[in-house]
Amino acid sequence: MAKLLASHYLLILTITLILTFSWAESHSFSTKSSRAALALKEEKITHLHFYMHDVFGGPNATAIPVTKILDNNTFYGGLFVADDPLTLGPERDSKPVGNGRGTYTFPSHNDFVLEMVYNLGFTHGEYNGSSLCLLGPISPTSIANELAVVGGTGVFRFARGYAVAKRIVLDFKALLVVRELNVYVSHY
């Protein structure tokens, strides 16, 4: 009887191990991929130049507060969501190229600085349907700020690079900020 139980135990253990290893092989967390399998072409660098229009109030606001600002000096605790038009020229009625959508947060007790998580969605031209993701700090008092390009979709898969956002209009009466963006992106 003991031999029969031992043989059943060994049989169950063997089946369990076989099933475990076969499942692990068919459901692995990661696998190696080749450039050919991903249809990656030769890497290239693209320079994009356009303008972003932030309107912080009024009936045509493109950036609105989501949370209450806790400190009027640093805007600490402030969170804004944005859906900004991107255009070829600095004028609001210039030809559109897409939308910049994302969030601005004010994470510092001590400094007047915001953290930007921003997706550039292109809706016109050769980049229609593609996007880039920008991440980094913006100092509202600085004329120019540098942001990291941390990824992309469509034409910009595997994108990396940087963007320089240069403030060219700051109109407190109209609650308007216009930034010139020069984006340098490496992609396949």
mmCIF file of C-alpha atoms in Angstrom:
data_model
loop_
_atom_site.group_PDB
_atom_site.id
_atom_site.type_symbol
_atom_site.label_atom_id
_atom_site.label_comp_id
_atom_site.label_asym_id
_atom_site.label_seq_id
_atom_site.Cartn_x
_atom_site.Cartn_y
_atom_site.Cartn_z
ATOM 1 C CA MET A 1 0.000 0.000 0.000
ATOM 2 C CA ALA A 2 2.854 2.375 0.865
ATOM 3 C CA LYS A 3 4.502 1.610 -2.513
ATOM 4 C CA LEU A 4 1.231 2.396 -4.301
ATOM 5 C CA LEU A 5 0.888 5.772 -2.496
ATOM 6 C CA ALA A 6 4.492 6.623 -3.227
ATOM 7 C CA SER A 7 4.098 5.811 -6.924
ATOM 8 C CA HIS A 8 0.882 7.900 -7.103
ATOM 9 C CA TYR A 9 2.660 10.740 -5.328
ATOM 10 C CA LEU A 10 5.594 10.573 -7.788
ATOM 11 C CA LEU A 11 3.170 10.448 -10.742
ATOM 12 C CA ILE A 12 1.252 13.516 -9.499
ATOM 13 C CA LEU A 13 4.494 15.380 -8.783
ATOM 14 C CA THR A 14 5.843 14.558 -12.263
ATOM 15 C CA ILE A 15 2.641 15.727 -13.978
ATOM 16 C CA THR A 16 2.598 18.916 -11.884
ATOM 17 C CA LEU A 17 6.215 19.706 -12.785
ATOM 18 C CA ILE A 18 5.627 19.051 -16.492
ATOM 19 C CA LEU A 19 2.548 21.276 -16.528
ATOM 20 C CA THR A 20 4.311 23.987 -14.547
ATOM 21 C CA PHE A 21 7.311 24.140 -16.877
ATOM 22 C CA SER A 22 5.212 23.942 -20.043
ATOM 23 C CA TRP A 23 2.973 26.776 -18.747
ATOM 24 C CA ALA A 24 6.013 28.873 -17.822
ATOM 25 C CA GLU A 25 7.425 28.510 -21.315
ATOM 26 C CA SER A 26 4.168 29.441 -23.046
ATOM 27 C CA HIS A 27 3.386 32.370 -20.719
ATOM 28 C CA SER A 28 6.736 34.027 -20.191
ATOM 29 C CA PHE A 29 6.981 37.632 -19.052
ATOM 30 C CA SER A 30 9.464 38.656 -21.714
ATOM 31 C CA THR A 31 10.963 37.395 -24.934
ATOM 32 C CA LYS A 32 13.727 38.671 -27.159
ATOM 33 C CA SER A 33 12.673 40.527 -30.299
ATOM 34 C CA SER A 34 14.646 41.526 -33.334
ATOM 35 C CA ARG A 35 14.581 44.783 -35.267
ATOM 36 C CA ALA A 36 13.240 42.840 -38.257
ATOM 37 C CA ALA A 37 10.371 41.370 -36.222
ATOM 38 C CA LEU A 38 9.390 44.887 -35.155
ATOM 39 C CA ALA A 39 9.828 46.215 -38.724
ATOM 40 C CA LEU A 40 12.281 48.864 -37.501
ATOM 41 C CA LYS A 41 14.017 50.835 -40.201
ATOM 42 C CA GLU A 42 17.210 52.825 -39.822
ATOM 43 C CA GLU A 43 17.168 55.317 -36.952
ATOM 44 C CA LYS A 44 16.723 58.965 -37.947
ATOM 45 C CA ILE A 45 16.516 62.340 -36.243
ATOM 46 C CA THR A 46 13.597 64.662 -36.940
ATOM 47 C CA HIS A 47 13.322 68.344 -35.993
ATOM 48 C CA LEU A 48 9.753 69.552 -35.393
ATOM 49 C CA HIS A 49 8.900 73.233 -35.011
ATOM 50 C CA PHE A 50 5.463 74.521 -33.953
ATOM 51 C CA TYR A 51 3.642 76.621 -31.357
ATOM 52 C CA MET A 52 1.568 75.710 -28.296
ATOM 53 C CA HIS A 53 -1.255 77.960 -27.072
ATOM 54 C CA ASP A 54 -2.192 77.828 -23.352
ATOM 55 C CA VAL A 55 -5.302 79.795 -22.324
ATOM 56 C CA PHE A 56 -5.719 79.715 -18.516
ATOM 57 C CA GLY A 57 -9.207 81.180 -18.182
ATOM 58 C CA GLY A 58 -12.330 82.467 -19.825
ATOM 59 C CA PRO A 59 -14.770 80.665 -22.117
ATOM 60 C CA ASN A 60 -12.005 79.346 -24.398
ATOM 61 C CA ALA A 61 -9.708 78.012 -21.669
ATOM 62 C CA THR A 62 -7.380 75.229 -22.778
ATOM 63 C CA ALA A 63 -5.759 74.656 -19.364
ATOM 64 C CA ILE A 64 -7.946 74.499 -16.260
ATOM 65 C CA PRO A 65 -7.250 73.888 -12.560
ATOM 66 C CA VAL A 66 -8.374 70.569 -11.119
ATOM 67 C CA THR A 67 -7.264 71.064 -7.508
ATOM 68 C CA LYS A 68 -7.175 73.938 -5.083
ATOM 69 C CA ILE A 69 -3.823 75.707 -4.919
ATOM 70 C CA LEU A 70 -2.475 75.455 -1.360
ATOM 71 C CA ASP A 71 0.211 78.168 -1.513
ATOM 72 C CA ASN A 72 -0.238 81.374 -3.539
ATOM 73 C CA ASN A 73 3.539 81.953 -3.748
ATOM 74 C CA THR A 74 4.548 78.585 -5.259
ATOM 75 C CA PHE A 75 1.142 77.238 -6.383
ATOM 76 C CA TYR A 76 2.038 74.105 -4.400
ATOM 77 C CA GLY A 77 -0.652 71.457 -4.787
ATOM 78 C CA GLY A 78 -1.928 72.892 -8.045
ATOM 79 C CA LEU A 79 -2.932 70.474 -10.786
ATOM 80 C CA PHE A 80 -4.024 71.642 -14.217
ATOM 81 C CA VAL A 81 -5.221 69.635 -17.198
ATOM 82 C CA ALA A 82 -4.533 70.954 -20.668
ATOM 83 C CA ASP A 83 -5.821 70.428 -24.176
ATOM 84 C CA ASP A 84 -3.797 73.013 -26.087
ATOM 85 C CA PRO A 85 -3.846 73.639 -29.826
ATOM 86 C CA LEU A 86 -0.547 73.156 -31.653
ATOM 87 C CA THR A 87 -0.086 75.368 -34.715
ATOM 88 C CA LEU A 88 2.489 76.076 -37.414
ATOM 89 C CA GLY A 89 2.701 79.758 -36.526
ATOM 90 C CA PRO A 90 2.443 81.793 -33.325
ATOM 91 C CA GLU A 91 -1.027 83.128 -34.198
ATOM 92 C CA ARG A 92 -3.971 81.186 -32.761
ATOM 93 C CA ASP A 93 -5.623 80.978 -36.199
ATOM 94 C CA SER A 94 -2.442 79.589 -37.801
ATOM 95 C CA LYS A 95 -2.636 76.185 -39.505
ATOM 96 C CA PRO A 96 -3.178 73.436 -36.877
ATOM 97 C CA VAL A 97 -0.773 70.499 -36.568
ATOM 98 C CA GLY A 98 -2.332 68.784 -33.542
ATOM 99 C CA ASN A 99 -3.078 69.042 -29.835
ATOM 100 C CA GLY A 100 -0.959 69.011 -26.709
ATOM 101 C CA ARG A 101 -2.752 67.157 -23.929
ATOM 102 C CA GLY A 102 -1.550 66.484 -20.434
ATOM 103 C CA THR A 103 -1.127 67.737 -16.911
ATOM 104 C CA TYR A 104 0.826 70.431 -15.115
ATOM 105 C CA THR A 105 1.477 69.918 -11.416
ATOM 106 C CA PHE A 106 3.097 72.254 -8.921
ATOM 107 C CA PRO A 107 5.016 69.807 -6.694
ATOM 108 C CA SER A 108 7.280 72.152 -4.719
ATOM 109 C CA HIS A 109 6.787 73.914 -1.383
ATOM 110 C CA ASN A 110 9.820 76.105 -2.063
ATOM 111 C CA ASP A 111 10.068 76.832 -5.782
ATOM 112 C CA PHE A 112 7.668 78.244 -8.354
ATOM 113 C CA VAL A 113 8.080 75.363 -10.807
ATOM 114 C CA LEU A 114 5.715 72.939 -12.460
ATOM 115 C CA GLU A 115 6.127 69.398 -13.660
ATOM 116 C CA MET A 116 4.743 68.729 -17.124
ATOM 117 C CA VAL A 117 3.472 65.398 -18.483
ATOM 118 C CA TYR A 118 2.369 66.185 -22.022
ATOM 119 C CA ASN A 119 1.414 64.243 -25.136
ATOM 120 C CA LEU A 120 1.785 65.878 -28.512
ATOM 121 C CA GLY A 121 -0.861 64.332 -30.763
ATOM 122 C CA PHE A 122 -0.374 65.177 -34.418
ATOM 123 C CA THR A 123 -3.514 65.462 -36.548
ATOM 124 C CA HIS A 124 -2.239 66.890 -39.830
ATOM 125 C CA GLY A 125 0.474 66.208 -42.377
ATOM 126 C CA GLU A 126 2.927 63.327 -42.535
ATOM 127 C CA TYR A 127 2.788 62.743 -38.746
ATOM 128 C CA ASN A 128 -1.030 62.488 -38.605
ATOM 129 C CA GLY A 129 -1.978 59.841 -36.034
ATOM 130 C CA SER A 130 1.465 59.799 -34.388
ATOM 131 C CA SER A 131 2.333 61.199 -30.979
ATOM 132 C CA LEU A 132 5.243 62.139 -28.731
ATOM 133 C CA CYS A 133 5.348 62.181 -24.930
ATOM 134 C CA LEU A 134 7.189 65.006 -23.145
ATOM 135 C CA LEU A 135 8.158 65.027 -19.494
ATOM 136 C CA GLY A 136 9.992 67.530 -17.336
ATOM 137 C CA PRO A 137 10.040 70.694 -15.279
ATOM 138 C CA ILE A 138 8.842 74.074 -16.494
ATOM 139 C CA SER A 139 9.800 77.245 -14.682
ATOM 140 C CA PRO A 140 7.066 79.809 -15.417
ATOM 141 C CA THR A 141 9.596 82.589 -14.835
ATOM 142 C CA SER A 142 12.086 81.235 -17.413
ATOM 143 C CA ILE A 143 11.908 82.172 -21.066
ATOM 144 C CA ALA A 144 13.020 78.707 -22.242
ATOM 145 C CA ASN A 145 12.731 75.248 -20.692
ATOM 146 C CA GLU A 146 14.016 71.862 -21.809
ATOM 147 C CA LEU A 147 11.823 68.751 -21.668
ATOM 148 C CA ALA A 148 12.642 65.111 -22.349
ATOM 149 C CA VAL A 149 10.994 63.183 -25.160
ATOM 150 C CA VAL A 150 10.343 59.867 -23.429
ATOM 151 C CA GLY A 151 8.429 57.958 -26.088
ATOM 152 C CA GLY A 152 6.072 58.045 -29.001
ATOM 153 C CA THR A 153 3.593 56.209 -31.181
ATOM 154 C CA GLY A 154 3.068 55.704 -34.899
ATOM 155 C CA VAL A 155 5.965 57.173 -36.877
ATOM 156 C CA PHE A 156 7.646 57.987 -33.554
ATOM 157 C CA ARG A 157 7.819 54.483 -32.038
ATOM 158 C CA PHE A 158 10.895 54.093 -29.821
ATOM 159 C CA ALA A 159 11.283 57.892 -29.805
ATOM 160 C CA ARG A 160 13.716 59.694 -27.557
ATOM 161 C CA GLY A 161 15.108 63.180 -27.593
ATOM 162 C CA TYR A 162 14.407 66.600 -26.173
ATOM 163 C CA ALA A 163 12.242 69.651 -26.698
ATOM 164 C CA VAL A 164 12.930 73.300 -26.020
ATOM 165 C CA ALA A 165 9.797 75.236 -25.066
ATOM 166 C CA LYS A 166 10.431 78.960 -25.458
ATOM 167 C CA ARG A 167 7.820 81.380 -24.156
ATOM 168 C CA ILE A 168 7.134 84.054 -26.783
ATOM 169 C CA VAL A 169 3.838 85.488 -25.479
ATOM 170 C CA LEU A 170 2.806 86.074 -21.871
ATOM 171 C CA ASP A 171 -0.458 88.049 -21.784
ATOM 172 C CA PHE A 172 -1.899 88.344 -18.256
ATOM 173 C CA LYS A 173 -5.000 90.184 -19.496
ATOM 174 C CA ALA A 174 -5.921 87.422 -21.957
ATOM 175 C CA LEU A 175 -4.568 84.681 -19.620
ATOM 176 C CA LEU A 176 -2.542 83.467 -22.605
ATOM 177 C CA VAL A 177 0.872 81.839 -22.899
ATOM 178 C CA VAL A 178 2.274 80.938 -26.316
ATOM 179 C CA ARG A 179 5.352 78.754 -26.477
ATOM 180 C CA GLU A 180 7.527 78.000 -29.466
ATOM 181 C CA LEU A 181 8.512 74.324 -29.443
ATOM 182 C CA ASN A 182 11.592 72.920 -31.127
ATOM 183 C CA VAL A 183 11.528 69.158 -30.745
ATOM 184 C CA TYR A 184 14.513 67.005 -31.691
ATOM 185 C CA VAL A 185 13.527 63.378 -31.759
ATOM 186 C CA SER A 186 15.392 60.214 -32.658
ATOM 187 C CA HIS A 187 13.125 57.432 -33.961
ATOM 188 C CA TYR A 188 12.899 54.563 -36.453
#
